[in-house]
Structure formats: C-alpha cells, structure tokens
mmCIF file of C-alpha atoms in Angstrom:
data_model
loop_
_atom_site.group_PDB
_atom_site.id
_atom_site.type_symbol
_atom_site.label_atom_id
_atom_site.label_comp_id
_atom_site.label_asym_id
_atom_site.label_seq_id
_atom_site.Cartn_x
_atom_site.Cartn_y
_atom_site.Cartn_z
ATOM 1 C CA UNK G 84 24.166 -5.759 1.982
ATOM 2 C CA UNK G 85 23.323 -2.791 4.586
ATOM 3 C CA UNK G 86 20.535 -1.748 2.968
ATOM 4 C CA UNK G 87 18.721 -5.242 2.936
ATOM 5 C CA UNK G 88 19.234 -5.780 6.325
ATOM 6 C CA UNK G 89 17.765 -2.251 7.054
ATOM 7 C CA UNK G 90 14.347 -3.643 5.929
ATOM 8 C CA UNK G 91 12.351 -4.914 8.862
ATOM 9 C CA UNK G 92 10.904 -8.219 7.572
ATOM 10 C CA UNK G 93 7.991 -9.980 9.183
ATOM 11 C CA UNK G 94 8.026 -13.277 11.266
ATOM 12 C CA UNK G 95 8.232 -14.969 7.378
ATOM 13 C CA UNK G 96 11.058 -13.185 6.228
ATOM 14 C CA UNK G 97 8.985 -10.983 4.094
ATOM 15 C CA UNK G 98 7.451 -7.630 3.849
ATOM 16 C CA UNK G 99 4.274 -5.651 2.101
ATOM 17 C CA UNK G 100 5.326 -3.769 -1.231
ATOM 18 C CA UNK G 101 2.712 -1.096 -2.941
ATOM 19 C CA UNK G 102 3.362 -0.630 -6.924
ATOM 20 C CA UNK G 103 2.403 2.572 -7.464
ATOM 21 C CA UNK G 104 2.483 3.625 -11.223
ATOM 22 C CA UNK G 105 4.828 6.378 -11.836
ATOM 23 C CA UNK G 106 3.282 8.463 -15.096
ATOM 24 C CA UNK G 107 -0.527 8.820 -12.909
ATOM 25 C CA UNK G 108 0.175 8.273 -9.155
ATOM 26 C CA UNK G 109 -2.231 5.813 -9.370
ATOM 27 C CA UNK G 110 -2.110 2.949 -6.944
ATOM 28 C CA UNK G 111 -1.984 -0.690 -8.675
ATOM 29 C CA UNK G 112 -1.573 -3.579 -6.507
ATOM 30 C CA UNK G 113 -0.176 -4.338 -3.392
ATOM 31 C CA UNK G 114 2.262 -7.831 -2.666
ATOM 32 C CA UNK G 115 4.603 -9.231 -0.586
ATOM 33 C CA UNK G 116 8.861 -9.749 -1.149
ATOM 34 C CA UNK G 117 11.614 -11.649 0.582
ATOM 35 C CA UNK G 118 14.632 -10.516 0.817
ATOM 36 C CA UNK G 119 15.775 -12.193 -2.540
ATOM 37 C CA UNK G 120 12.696 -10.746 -4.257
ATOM 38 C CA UNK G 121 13.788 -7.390 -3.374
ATOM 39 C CA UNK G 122 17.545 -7.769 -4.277
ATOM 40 C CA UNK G 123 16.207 -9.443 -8.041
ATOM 41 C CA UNK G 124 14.037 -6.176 -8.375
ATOM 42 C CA UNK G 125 17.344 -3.625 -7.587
ATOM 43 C CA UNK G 126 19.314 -6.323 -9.940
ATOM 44 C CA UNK G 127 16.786 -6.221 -12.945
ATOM 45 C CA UNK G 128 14.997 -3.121 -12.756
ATOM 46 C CA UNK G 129 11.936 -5.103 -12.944
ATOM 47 C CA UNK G 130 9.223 -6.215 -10.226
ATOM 48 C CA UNK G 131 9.763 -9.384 -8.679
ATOM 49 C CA UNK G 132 7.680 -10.349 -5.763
ATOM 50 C CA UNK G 133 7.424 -13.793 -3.505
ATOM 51 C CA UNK G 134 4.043 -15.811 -3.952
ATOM 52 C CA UNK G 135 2.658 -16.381 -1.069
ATOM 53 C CA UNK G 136 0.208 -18.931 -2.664
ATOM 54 C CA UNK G 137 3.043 -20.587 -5.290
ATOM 55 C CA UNK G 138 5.926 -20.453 -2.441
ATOM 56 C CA UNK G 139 7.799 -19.130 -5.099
ATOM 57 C CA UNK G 140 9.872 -16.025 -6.242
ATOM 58 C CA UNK G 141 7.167 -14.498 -9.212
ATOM 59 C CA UNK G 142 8.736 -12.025 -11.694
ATOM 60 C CA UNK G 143 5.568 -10.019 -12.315
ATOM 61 C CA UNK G 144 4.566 -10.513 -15.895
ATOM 62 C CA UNK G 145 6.418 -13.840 -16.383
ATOM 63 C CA UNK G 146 3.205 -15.551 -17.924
ATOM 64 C CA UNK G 147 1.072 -12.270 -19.057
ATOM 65 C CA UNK G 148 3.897 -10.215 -20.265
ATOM 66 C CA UNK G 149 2.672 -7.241 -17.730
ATOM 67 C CA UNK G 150 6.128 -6.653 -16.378
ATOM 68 C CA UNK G 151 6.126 -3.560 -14.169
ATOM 69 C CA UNK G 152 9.280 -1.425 -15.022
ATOM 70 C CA UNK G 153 10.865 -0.214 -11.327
ATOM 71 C CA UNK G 154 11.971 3.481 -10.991
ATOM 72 C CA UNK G 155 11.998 4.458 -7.605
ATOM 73 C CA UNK G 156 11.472 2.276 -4.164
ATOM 74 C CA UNK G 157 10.874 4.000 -1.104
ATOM 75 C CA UNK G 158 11.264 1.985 2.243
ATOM 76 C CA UNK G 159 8.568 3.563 5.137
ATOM 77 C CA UNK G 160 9.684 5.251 8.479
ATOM 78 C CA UNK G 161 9.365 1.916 10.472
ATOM 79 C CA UNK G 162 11.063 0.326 7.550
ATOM 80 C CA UNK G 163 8.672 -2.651 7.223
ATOM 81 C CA UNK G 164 6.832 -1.078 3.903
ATOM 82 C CA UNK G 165 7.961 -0.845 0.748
ATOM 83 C CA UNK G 166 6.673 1.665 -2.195
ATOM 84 C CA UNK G 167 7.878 0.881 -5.701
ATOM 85 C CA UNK G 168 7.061 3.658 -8.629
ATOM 86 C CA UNK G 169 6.630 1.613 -11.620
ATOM 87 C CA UNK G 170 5.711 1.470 -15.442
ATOM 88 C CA UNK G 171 3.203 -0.954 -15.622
ATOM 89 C CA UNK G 172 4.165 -2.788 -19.256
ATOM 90 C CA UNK G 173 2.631 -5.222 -22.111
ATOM 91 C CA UNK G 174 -0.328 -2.896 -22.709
ATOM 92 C CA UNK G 175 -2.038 0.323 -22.806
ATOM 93 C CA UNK G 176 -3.066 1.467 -20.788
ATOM 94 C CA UNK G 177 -1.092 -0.371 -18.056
ATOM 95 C CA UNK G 178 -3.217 -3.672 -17.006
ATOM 96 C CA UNK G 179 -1.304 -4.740 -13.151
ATOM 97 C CA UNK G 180 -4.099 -7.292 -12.221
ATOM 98 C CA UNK G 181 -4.726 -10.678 -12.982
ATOM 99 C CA UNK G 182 -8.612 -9.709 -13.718
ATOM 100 C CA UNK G 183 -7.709 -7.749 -17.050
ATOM 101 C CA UNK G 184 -7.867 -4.502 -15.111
ATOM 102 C CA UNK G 185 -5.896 -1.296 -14.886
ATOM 103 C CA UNK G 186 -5.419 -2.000 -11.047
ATOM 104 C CA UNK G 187 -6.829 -4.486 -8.319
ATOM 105 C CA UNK G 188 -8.571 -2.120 -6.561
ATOM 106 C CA UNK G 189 -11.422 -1.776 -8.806
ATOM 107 C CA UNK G 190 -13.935 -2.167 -6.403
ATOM 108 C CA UNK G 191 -15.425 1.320 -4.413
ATOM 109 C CA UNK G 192 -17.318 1.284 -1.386
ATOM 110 C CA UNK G 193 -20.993 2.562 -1.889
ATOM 111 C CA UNK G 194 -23.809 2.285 0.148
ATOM 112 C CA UNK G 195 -23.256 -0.884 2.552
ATOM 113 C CA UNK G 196 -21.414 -2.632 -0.775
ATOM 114 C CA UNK G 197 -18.256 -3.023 -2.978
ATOM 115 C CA UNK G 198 -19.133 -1.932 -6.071
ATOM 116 C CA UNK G 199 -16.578 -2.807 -9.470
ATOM 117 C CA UNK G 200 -16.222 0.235 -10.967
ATOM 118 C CA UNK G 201 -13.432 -0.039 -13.394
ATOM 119 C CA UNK G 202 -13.460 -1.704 -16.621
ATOM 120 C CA UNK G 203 -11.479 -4.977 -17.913
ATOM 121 C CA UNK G 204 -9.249 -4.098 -20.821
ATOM 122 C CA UNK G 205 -8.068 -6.964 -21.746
ATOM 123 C CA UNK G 206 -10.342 -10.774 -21.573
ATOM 124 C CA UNK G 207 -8.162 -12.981 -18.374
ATOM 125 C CA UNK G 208 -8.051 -15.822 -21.166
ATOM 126 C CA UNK G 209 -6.533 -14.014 -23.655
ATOM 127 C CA UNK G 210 -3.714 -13.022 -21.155
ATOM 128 C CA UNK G 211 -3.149 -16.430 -19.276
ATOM 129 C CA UNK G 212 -2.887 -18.804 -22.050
ATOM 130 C CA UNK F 210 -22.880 -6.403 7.521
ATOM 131 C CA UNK F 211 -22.516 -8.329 4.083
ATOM 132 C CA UNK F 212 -19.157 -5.925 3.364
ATOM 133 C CA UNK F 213 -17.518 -6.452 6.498
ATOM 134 C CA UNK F 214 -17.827 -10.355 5.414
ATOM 135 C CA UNK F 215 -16.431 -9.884 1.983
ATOM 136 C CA UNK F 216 -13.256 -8.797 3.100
ATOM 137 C CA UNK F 217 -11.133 -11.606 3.833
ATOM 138 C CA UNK F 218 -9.424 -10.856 7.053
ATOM 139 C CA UNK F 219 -5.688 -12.055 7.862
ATOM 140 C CA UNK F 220 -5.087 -14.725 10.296
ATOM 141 C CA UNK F 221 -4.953 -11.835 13.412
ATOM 142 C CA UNK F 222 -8.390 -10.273 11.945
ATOM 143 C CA UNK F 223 -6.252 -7.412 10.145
ATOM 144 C CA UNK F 224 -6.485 -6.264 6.735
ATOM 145 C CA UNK F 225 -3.398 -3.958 5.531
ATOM 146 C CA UNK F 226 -4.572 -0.182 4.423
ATOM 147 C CA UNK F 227 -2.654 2.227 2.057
ATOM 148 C CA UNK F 228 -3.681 6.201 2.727
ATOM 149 C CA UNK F 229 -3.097 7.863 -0.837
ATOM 150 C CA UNK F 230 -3.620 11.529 -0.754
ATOM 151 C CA UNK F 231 -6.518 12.374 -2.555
ATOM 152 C CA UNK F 232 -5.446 15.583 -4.446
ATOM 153 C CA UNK F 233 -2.092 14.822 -5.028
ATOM 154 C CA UNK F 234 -2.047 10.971 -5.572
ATOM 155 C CA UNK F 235 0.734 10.510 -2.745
ATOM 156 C CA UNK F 236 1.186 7.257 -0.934
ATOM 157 C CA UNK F 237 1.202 8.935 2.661
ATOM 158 C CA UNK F 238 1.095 5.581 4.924
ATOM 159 C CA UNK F 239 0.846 1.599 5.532
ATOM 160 C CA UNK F 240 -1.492 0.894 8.155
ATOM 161 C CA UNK F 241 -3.852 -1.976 9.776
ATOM 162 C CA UNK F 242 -7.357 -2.470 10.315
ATOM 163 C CA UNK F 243 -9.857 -4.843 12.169
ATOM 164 C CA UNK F 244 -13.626 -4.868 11.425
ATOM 165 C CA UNK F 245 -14.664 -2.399 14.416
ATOM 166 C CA UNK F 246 -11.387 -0.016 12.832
ATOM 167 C CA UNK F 247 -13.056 -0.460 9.138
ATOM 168 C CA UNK F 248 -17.174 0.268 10.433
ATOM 169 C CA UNK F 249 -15.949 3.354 12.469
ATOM 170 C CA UNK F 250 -14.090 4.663 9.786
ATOM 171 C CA UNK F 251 -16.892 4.367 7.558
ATOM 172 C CA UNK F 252 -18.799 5.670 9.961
ATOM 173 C CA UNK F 253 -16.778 8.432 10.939
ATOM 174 C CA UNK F 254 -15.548 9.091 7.404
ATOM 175 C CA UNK F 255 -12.019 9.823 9.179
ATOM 176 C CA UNK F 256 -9.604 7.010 9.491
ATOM 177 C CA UNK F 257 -9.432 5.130 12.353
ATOM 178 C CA UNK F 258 -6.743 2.093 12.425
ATOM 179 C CA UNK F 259 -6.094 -0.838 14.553
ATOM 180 C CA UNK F 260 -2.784 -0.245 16.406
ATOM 181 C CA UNK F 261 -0.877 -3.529 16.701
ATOM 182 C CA UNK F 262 1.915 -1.498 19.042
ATOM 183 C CA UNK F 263 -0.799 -0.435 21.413
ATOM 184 C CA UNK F 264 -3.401 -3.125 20.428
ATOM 185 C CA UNK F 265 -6.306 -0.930 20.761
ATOM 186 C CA UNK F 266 -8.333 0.960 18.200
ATOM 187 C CA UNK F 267 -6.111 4.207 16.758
ATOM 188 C CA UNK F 268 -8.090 7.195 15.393
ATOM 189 C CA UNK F 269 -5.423 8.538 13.340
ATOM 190 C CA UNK F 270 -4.538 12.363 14.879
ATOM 191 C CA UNK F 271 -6.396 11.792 17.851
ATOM 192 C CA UNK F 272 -2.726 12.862 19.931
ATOM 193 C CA UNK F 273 -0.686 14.920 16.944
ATOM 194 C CA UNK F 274 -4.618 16.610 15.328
ATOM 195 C CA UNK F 275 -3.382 15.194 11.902
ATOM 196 C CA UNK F 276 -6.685 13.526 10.975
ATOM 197 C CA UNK F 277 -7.317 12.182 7.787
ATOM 198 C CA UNK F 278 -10.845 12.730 6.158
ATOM 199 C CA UNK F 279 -11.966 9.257 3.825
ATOM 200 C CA UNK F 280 -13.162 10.333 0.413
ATOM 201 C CA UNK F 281 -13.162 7.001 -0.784
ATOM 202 C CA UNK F 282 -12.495 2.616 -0.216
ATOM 203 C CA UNK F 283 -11.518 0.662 -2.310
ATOM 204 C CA UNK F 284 -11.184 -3.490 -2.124
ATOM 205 C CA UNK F 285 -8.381 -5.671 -4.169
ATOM 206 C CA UNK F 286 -8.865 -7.889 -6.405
ATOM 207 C CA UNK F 287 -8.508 -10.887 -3.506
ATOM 208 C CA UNK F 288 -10.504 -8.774 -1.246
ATOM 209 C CA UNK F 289 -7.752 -8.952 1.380
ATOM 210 C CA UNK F 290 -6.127 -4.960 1.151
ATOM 211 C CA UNK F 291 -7.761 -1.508 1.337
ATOM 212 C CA UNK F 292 -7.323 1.510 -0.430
ATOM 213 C CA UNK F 293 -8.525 4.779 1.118
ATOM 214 C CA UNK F 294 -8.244 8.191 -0.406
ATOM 215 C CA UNK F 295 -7.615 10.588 1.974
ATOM 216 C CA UNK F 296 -7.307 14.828 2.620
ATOM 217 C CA UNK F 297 -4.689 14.777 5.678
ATOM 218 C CA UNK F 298 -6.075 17.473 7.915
ATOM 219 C CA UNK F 299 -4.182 19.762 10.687
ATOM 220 C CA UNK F 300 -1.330 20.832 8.928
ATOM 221 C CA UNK F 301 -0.438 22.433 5.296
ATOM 222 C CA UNK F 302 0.841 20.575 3.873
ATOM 223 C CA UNK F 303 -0.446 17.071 4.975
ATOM 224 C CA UNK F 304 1.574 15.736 7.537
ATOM 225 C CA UNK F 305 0.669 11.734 7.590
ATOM 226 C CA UNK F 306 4.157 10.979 9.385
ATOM 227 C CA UNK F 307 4.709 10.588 13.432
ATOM 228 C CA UNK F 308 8.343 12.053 12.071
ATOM 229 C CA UNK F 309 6.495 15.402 10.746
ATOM 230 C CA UNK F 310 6.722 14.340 7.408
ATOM 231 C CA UNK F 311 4.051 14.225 4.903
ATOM 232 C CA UNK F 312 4.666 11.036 3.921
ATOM 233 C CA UNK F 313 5.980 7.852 6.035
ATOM 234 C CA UNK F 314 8.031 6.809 2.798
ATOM 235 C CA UNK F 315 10.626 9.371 2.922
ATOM 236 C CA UNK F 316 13.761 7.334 2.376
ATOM 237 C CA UNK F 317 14.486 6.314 -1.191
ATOM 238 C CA UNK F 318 17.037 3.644 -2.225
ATOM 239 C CA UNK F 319 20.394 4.904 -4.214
ATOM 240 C CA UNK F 320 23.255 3.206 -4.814
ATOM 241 C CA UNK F 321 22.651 0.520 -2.281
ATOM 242 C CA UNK F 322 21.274 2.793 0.929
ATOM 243 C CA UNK F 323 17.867 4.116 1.422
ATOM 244 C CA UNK F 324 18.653 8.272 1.870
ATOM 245 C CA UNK F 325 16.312 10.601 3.543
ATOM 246 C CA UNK F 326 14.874 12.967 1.170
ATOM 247 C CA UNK F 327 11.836 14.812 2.197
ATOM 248 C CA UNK F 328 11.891 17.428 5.002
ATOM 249 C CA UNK F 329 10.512 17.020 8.229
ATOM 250 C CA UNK F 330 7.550 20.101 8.024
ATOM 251 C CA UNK F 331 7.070 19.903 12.062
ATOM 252 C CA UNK F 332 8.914 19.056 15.012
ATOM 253 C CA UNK F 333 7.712 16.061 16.202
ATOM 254 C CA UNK F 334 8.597 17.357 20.417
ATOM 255 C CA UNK F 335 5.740 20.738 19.028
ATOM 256 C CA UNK F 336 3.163 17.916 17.661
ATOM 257 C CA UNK F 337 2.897 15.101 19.832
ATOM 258 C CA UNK F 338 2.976 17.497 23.308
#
C-alpha cells in the first residue's frame, strides 16, 4: 500500500489528523492515527483514530453515536499531517467533542485568559451512558 | 502567566498549531509552538512558530514575506492543541505553503494515491531569494 507508506509517521508509528467539518469549514478536533487507523477510515468511510490514552484503535462515535462521516483526506506537503473533511453525525448540529460541544476548541483567548465561549448542546451524561 | 500554564505542553515543550484562514475557513498549515513562540505571537499578533528543523524560534514569512496576522486562539478541549485564525499576508491569494501554495494540504487521496491538486501560485526559486 504506496500510499500508506507515503505518510511520514512519527517515532510511534503515528501521525496528527485535523477533522475539519465539510458543510461549515469549521475546525472540530484534532487526533492522532496509526497506520491501521488510517487504512479502517479509507475502508469504512468513517473516522477511526488510535487512543493515545486507551492504546487502542477508537472508531469515533463507538460509545456516543457521533460518528464523523469521511469525505475528503488531504495529506500535508511534508506528509506528516493529515486533514479529513467530515460530517460530524448523531446530532444537530454536529457535537465532535466529548464535552457536549460543537467542537473542542471552544475556548478563545481574551485578555491574559481562555475564555469558553461556545455552548454545550447536548449534557456529557446523557451521551456517555 | 496563568495561560501559558494552562496549556499542557508535550513532552519536548511543544504544543501542535492549526492556521485556518480566517475569511475563507481553509486549513492552510500544521505547525509547532513553545511558550516563548505562543507569548510573541500574542504579542506580536503575527504567528511566530517553534521550528523543530532549525530548532530556533520561526516568525512565519520572516524569509518568503508571507506573514500571517492572528485574529484569534483558541484551546482544545484537553488544553494540549491550538487553533489560530489567521489573514495570510504578502501574496493574493494567501500563500501559507514553502511550495507556493496556499495551503500545505494540497494532495488529496483517490483511489489509493494522494494526487496534487492545487496550483503552485509562486515559484518557490522568486520567494525564498
């Protein structure tokens, strides 16, 4: 597989993948794949990352149902990035992170601080249960 | 600086940045930053990176003039990646790539090969001189 071995991977065999959501451009989380991750994301058509903190392969969505439907990936001039556009799934409007929010980066810099500036949409308990 | 401590810095000091184009919502590049890279860029409101090649601070179009003005930072969910909305200065349109692309993730998978498929805007020879 050419194309897998074109990815530079990192001294642990993975590398950094941005989900960006297709429909808004907007930017929803950032993780990490091995090279089996990647291959099981072509395969399914469906994000699946490696866990750093499970030391597992983690099809996004497997316990909240927020699977992130995979369009387009993009691999970066030095080849050690990924972008994936994605449909972020299981609610609307998408919710990617594990807070109940539209996207982990919900937190602006203002003033000397991180401020949270989006809202949850859906309660963390009510998702994980 | 009480924001400097809340992000949580990788095992080298680094924390991985995404540059998304503020007015068109494009992913333009994957870089790193270390806490002097993150204050000067705040400071500066222009991105400044850490350079892990050269190991030294990089202000971002300090050789090729492609500066990027910072609109906006944002912090994950685990603290540990950046998101900065950019306007790529020095050329129209942006040019964010050392390849004279506007974006580093020009090469999209198909059919089991990542294919080039955004122009190069600038010769690379005419911008880094």
């Amino acid at each position: 597989m050419d194309w897998l071995d074109s990815v530079k991977w990192d001294g642990d065999g993975l590398v950094p993948v941005i989900a960006q959501e297709a429909a808004t451009g907007d930017v929803l989380m950032f993780a990490w794949m091995n090279r089996e991750a990647l291959a099981e994301t072509v395969r399914r058509g469906q994000a699946v990352y490696w866990s750093r903190s499970r030391g597992r392969l983690w099809h996004k969505g497997e316990e909240s149902g927020h699977v992130q439907q995979v369009h387009e990936l993009r691999l970066d001039c030095d080849a050690d990035v990924i972008l994936m556009k994605v449909t972020q799934l299981g609610h609307a409007p998408g919710i990617a992170c594990h807070t109940g929010r539209h996207s982990c980066f919900f937190r602006r810099y203002e003033d000397g601080a991180w401020r949270t500036v989006d809202p949850v949409l859906k309660d963390p308990e009510s998702i994980y249960k």
